[in-house]
Each structure stands twice: as C-alpha cells, then as structure tokens.
Short mmCIF file of C-alpha atoms in Angstrom, two decimals:
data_model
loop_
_atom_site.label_atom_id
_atom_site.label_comp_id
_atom_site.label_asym_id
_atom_site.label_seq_id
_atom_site.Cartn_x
_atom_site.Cartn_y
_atom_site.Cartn_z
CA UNK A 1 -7.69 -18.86 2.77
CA UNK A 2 -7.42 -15.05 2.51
CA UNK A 3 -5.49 -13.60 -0.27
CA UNK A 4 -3.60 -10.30 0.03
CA UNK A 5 -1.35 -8.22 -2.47
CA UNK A 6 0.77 -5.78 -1.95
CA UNK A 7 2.17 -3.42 -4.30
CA UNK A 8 4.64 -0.75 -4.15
CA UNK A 9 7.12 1.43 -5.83
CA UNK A 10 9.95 2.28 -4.32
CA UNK A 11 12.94 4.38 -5.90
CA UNK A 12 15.87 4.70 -2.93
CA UNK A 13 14.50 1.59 -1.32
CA UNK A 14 12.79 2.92 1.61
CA UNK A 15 8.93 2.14 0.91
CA UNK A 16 10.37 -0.91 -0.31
CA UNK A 17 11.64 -1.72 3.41
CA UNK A 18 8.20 -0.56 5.16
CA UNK A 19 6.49 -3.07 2.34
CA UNK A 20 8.68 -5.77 3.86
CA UNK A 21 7.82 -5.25 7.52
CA UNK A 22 4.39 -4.87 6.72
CA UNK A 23 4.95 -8.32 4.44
CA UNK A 24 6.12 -9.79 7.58
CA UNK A 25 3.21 -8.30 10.14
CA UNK A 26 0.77 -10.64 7.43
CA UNK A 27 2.86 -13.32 7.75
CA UNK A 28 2.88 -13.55 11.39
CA UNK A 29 -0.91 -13.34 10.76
CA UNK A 30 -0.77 -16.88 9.08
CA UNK A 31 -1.41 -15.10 5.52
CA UNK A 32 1.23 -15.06 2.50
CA UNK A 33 1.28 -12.40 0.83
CA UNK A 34 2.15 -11.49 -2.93
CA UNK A 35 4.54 -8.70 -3.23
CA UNK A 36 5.30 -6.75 -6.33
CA UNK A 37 7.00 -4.24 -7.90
CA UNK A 38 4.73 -1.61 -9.42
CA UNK A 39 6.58 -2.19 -12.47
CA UNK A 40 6.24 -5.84 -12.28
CA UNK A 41 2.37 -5.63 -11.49
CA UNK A 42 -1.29 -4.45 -14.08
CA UNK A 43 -3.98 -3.09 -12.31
CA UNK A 44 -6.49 -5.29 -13.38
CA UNK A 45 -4.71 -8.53 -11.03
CA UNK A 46 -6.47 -6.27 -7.61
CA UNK A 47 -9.21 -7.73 -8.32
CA UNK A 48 -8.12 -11.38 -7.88
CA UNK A 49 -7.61 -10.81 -4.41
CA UNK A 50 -9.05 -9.97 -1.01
CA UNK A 51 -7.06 -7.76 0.37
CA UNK A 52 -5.14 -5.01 -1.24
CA UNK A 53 -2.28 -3.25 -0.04
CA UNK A 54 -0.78 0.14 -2.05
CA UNK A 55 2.62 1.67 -1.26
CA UNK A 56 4.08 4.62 -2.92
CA UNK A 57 6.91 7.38 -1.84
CA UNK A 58 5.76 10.80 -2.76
CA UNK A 59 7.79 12.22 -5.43
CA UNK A 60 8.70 16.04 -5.58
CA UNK A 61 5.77 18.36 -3.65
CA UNK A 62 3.41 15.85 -3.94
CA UNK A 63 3.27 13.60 -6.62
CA UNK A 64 2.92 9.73 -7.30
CA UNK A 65 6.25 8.58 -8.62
CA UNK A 66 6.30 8.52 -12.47
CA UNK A 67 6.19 4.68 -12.45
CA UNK A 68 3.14 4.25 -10.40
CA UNK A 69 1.31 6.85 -12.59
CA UNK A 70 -0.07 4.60 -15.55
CA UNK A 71 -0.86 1.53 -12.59
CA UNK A 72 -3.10 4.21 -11.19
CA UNK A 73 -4.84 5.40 -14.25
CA UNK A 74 -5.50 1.71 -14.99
CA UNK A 75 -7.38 0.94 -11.77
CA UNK A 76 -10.17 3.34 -12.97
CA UNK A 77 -11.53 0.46 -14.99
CA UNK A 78 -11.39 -1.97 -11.45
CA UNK A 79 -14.12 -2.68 -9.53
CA UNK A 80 -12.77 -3.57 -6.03
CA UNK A 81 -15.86 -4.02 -4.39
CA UNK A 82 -15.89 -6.27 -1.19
CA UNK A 83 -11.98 -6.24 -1.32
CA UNK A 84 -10.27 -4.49 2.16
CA UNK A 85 -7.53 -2.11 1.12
CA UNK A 86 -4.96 0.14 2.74
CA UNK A 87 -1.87 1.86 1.60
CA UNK A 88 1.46 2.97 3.02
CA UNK A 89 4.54 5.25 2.00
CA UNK A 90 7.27 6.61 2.69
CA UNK A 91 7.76 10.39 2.92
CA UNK A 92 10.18 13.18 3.46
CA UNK A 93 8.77 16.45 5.54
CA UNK A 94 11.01 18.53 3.69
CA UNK A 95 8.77 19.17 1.26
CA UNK A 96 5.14 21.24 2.33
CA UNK A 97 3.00 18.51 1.22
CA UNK A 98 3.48 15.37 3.76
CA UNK A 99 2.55 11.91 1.82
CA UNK A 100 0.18 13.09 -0.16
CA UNK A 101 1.19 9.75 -2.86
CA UNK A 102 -0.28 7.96 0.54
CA UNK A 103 -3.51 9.69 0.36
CA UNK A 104 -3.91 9.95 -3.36
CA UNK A 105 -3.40 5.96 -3.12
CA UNK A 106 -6.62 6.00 -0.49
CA UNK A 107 -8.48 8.06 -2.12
CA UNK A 108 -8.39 5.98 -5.54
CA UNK A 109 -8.91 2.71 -3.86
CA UNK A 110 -12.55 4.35 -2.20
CA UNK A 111 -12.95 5.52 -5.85
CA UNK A 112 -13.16 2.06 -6.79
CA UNK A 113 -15.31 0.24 -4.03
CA UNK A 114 -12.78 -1.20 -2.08
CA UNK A 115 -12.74 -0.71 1.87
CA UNK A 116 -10.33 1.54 3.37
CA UNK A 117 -10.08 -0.71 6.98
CA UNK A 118 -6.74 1.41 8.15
CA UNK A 119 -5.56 4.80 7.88
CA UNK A 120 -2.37 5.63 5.98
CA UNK A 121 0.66 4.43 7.12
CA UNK A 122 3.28 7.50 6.69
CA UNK A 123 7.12 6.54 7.05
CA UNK A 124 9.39 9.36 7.04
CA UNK A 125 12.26 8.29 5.17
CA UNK A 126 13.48 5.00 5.68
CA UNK A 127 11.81 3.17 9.10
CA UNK A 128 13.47 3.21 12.45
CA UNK A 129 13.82 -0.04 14.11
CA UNK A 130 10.08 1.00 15.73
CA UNK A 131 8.74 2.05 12.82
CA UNK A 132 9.31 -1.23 11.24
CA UNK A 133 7.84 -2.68 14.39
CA UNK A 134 4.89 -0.35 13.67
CA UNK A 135 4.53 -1.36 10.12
CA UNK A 136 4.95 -4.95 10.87
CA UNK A 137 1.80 -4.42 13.36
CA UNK A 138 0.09 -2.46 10.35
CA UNK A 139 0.19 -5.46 7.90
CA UNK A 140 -0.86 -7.78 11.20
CA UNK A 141 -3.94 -5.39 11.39
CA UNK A 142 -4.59 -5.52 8.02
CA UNK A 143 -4.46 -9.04 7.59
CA UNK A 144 -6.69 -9.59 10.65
CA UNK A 145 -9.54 -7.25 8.68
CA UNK A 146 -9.01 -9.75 5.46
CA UNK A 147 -9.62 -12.49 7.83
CA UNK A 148 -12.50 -11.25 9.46
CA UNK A 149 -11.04 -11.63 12.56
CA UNK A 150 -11.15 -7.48 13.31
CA UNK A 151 -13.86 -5.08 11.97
#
C-alpha cells in the first residue's frame, strides 16, 4: 500500500484546515495519510514515503514561516527520487507577492528529485466551504498519482 505524508506549518490555523481537507480527499482515496506538524517532523523521514505533501502559509512579502525554515534547509541532504510530491498554502493577497512559501516549497522538492504531479494549491486565507471541497479533490488527485491510478 501507498504511503503519503503530509507536512505543514500553520500559525493562525488556516493551512492547517486546507491540510485537513486535503487529509480527507486521500482518505476517500483508500490511503491514510501521516500528518505532521512541521515542528513535530525532520526532513530526512520524506524519504520513507511515496508520496509527499508540503504546506506552508507565506509569512510577511514572501517568506517561509520561521519554523519551516531549518525543515527546508535540511531537505538539501534528501534524495526524493521516485517519490510524487505536491505542496499547498495558504495565502493573503494583501501582500505583492501571492504564495510564494507555495512555490518555494515546489521548487525545493524538484531540487531534490521528487515529482511535482500537481500544481500548487493556493488558499487565500482560511478555505471557503468550496475551497475545502477543492482541496479535498486536490489530496484525492494526489493520492490517485501515488497509486498509479492517474499519470
């Protein structure tokens, strides 16, 4: 059986609730995933798994929140080769820069070798009743691509 993480950091609680409806999308995909806490997780655990899921807010004008900063540094020592990866935040348009934590999250997991198999999923703020609907259909995708079952 497929394997899937998905780690987040989450500060007001709002990537925290678009981690959960993604959580259940997987679910309803017949796959369990392991959530954690950035602060409860080490980089080096990604590569015990198949699938790899990243969620960050973006902090300030375009920054990865202080506590996902040394998780990040850390995965330049993974190899994630042959795992399928995606990531997902939530994001405020106040600021000029829209999610960049999102694509900074992408762009690290290509860095790495794992497989980008859906674009970023962008919240802004906290999800709407169809947003969560949408994220819940993101983690469904995803888990579909750890499966096989969608290329």
């Amino acid at each position: 059986m497929a394997s899937i993480v998905l780690i987040y950091a989450s500060m007001t609680g709002n990537t925290e609730e678009i981690a959960e409806a993604i959580a259940k999308g997987i679910r309803e995909a017949g796959v369990e995933p392991v959530m954690k806490s950035v602060l409860d997780a080490v980089a080096s655990e990604l590569e015990q798994y198949d699938g790899i899921l990243l969620g960050a807010y973006t902090w300030g004008d375009g920054d990865l929140p202080d506590e996902f900063v040394d998780f990040y540094e850390e995965m330049d020592r993974l190899r994630l080769n042959n795992k399928k990866a995606a990531a997902f935040g939530s994001c405020d348009s106040v600021y000029p820069e829209y999610g960049v934590a999102v694509d900074q999250l992408i762009e690290k997991l290509e860095q790495q070798g794992a497989e980008v198999v859906l674009p970023g999923l962008k919240i802004e703020l906290a999800p709407s009743p169809q947003e969560a609907e949408e994220c819940s259909r993101f983690g469904f995708d995803f888990a579909r691509h750890v499966l096989g079952q969608l290329t």
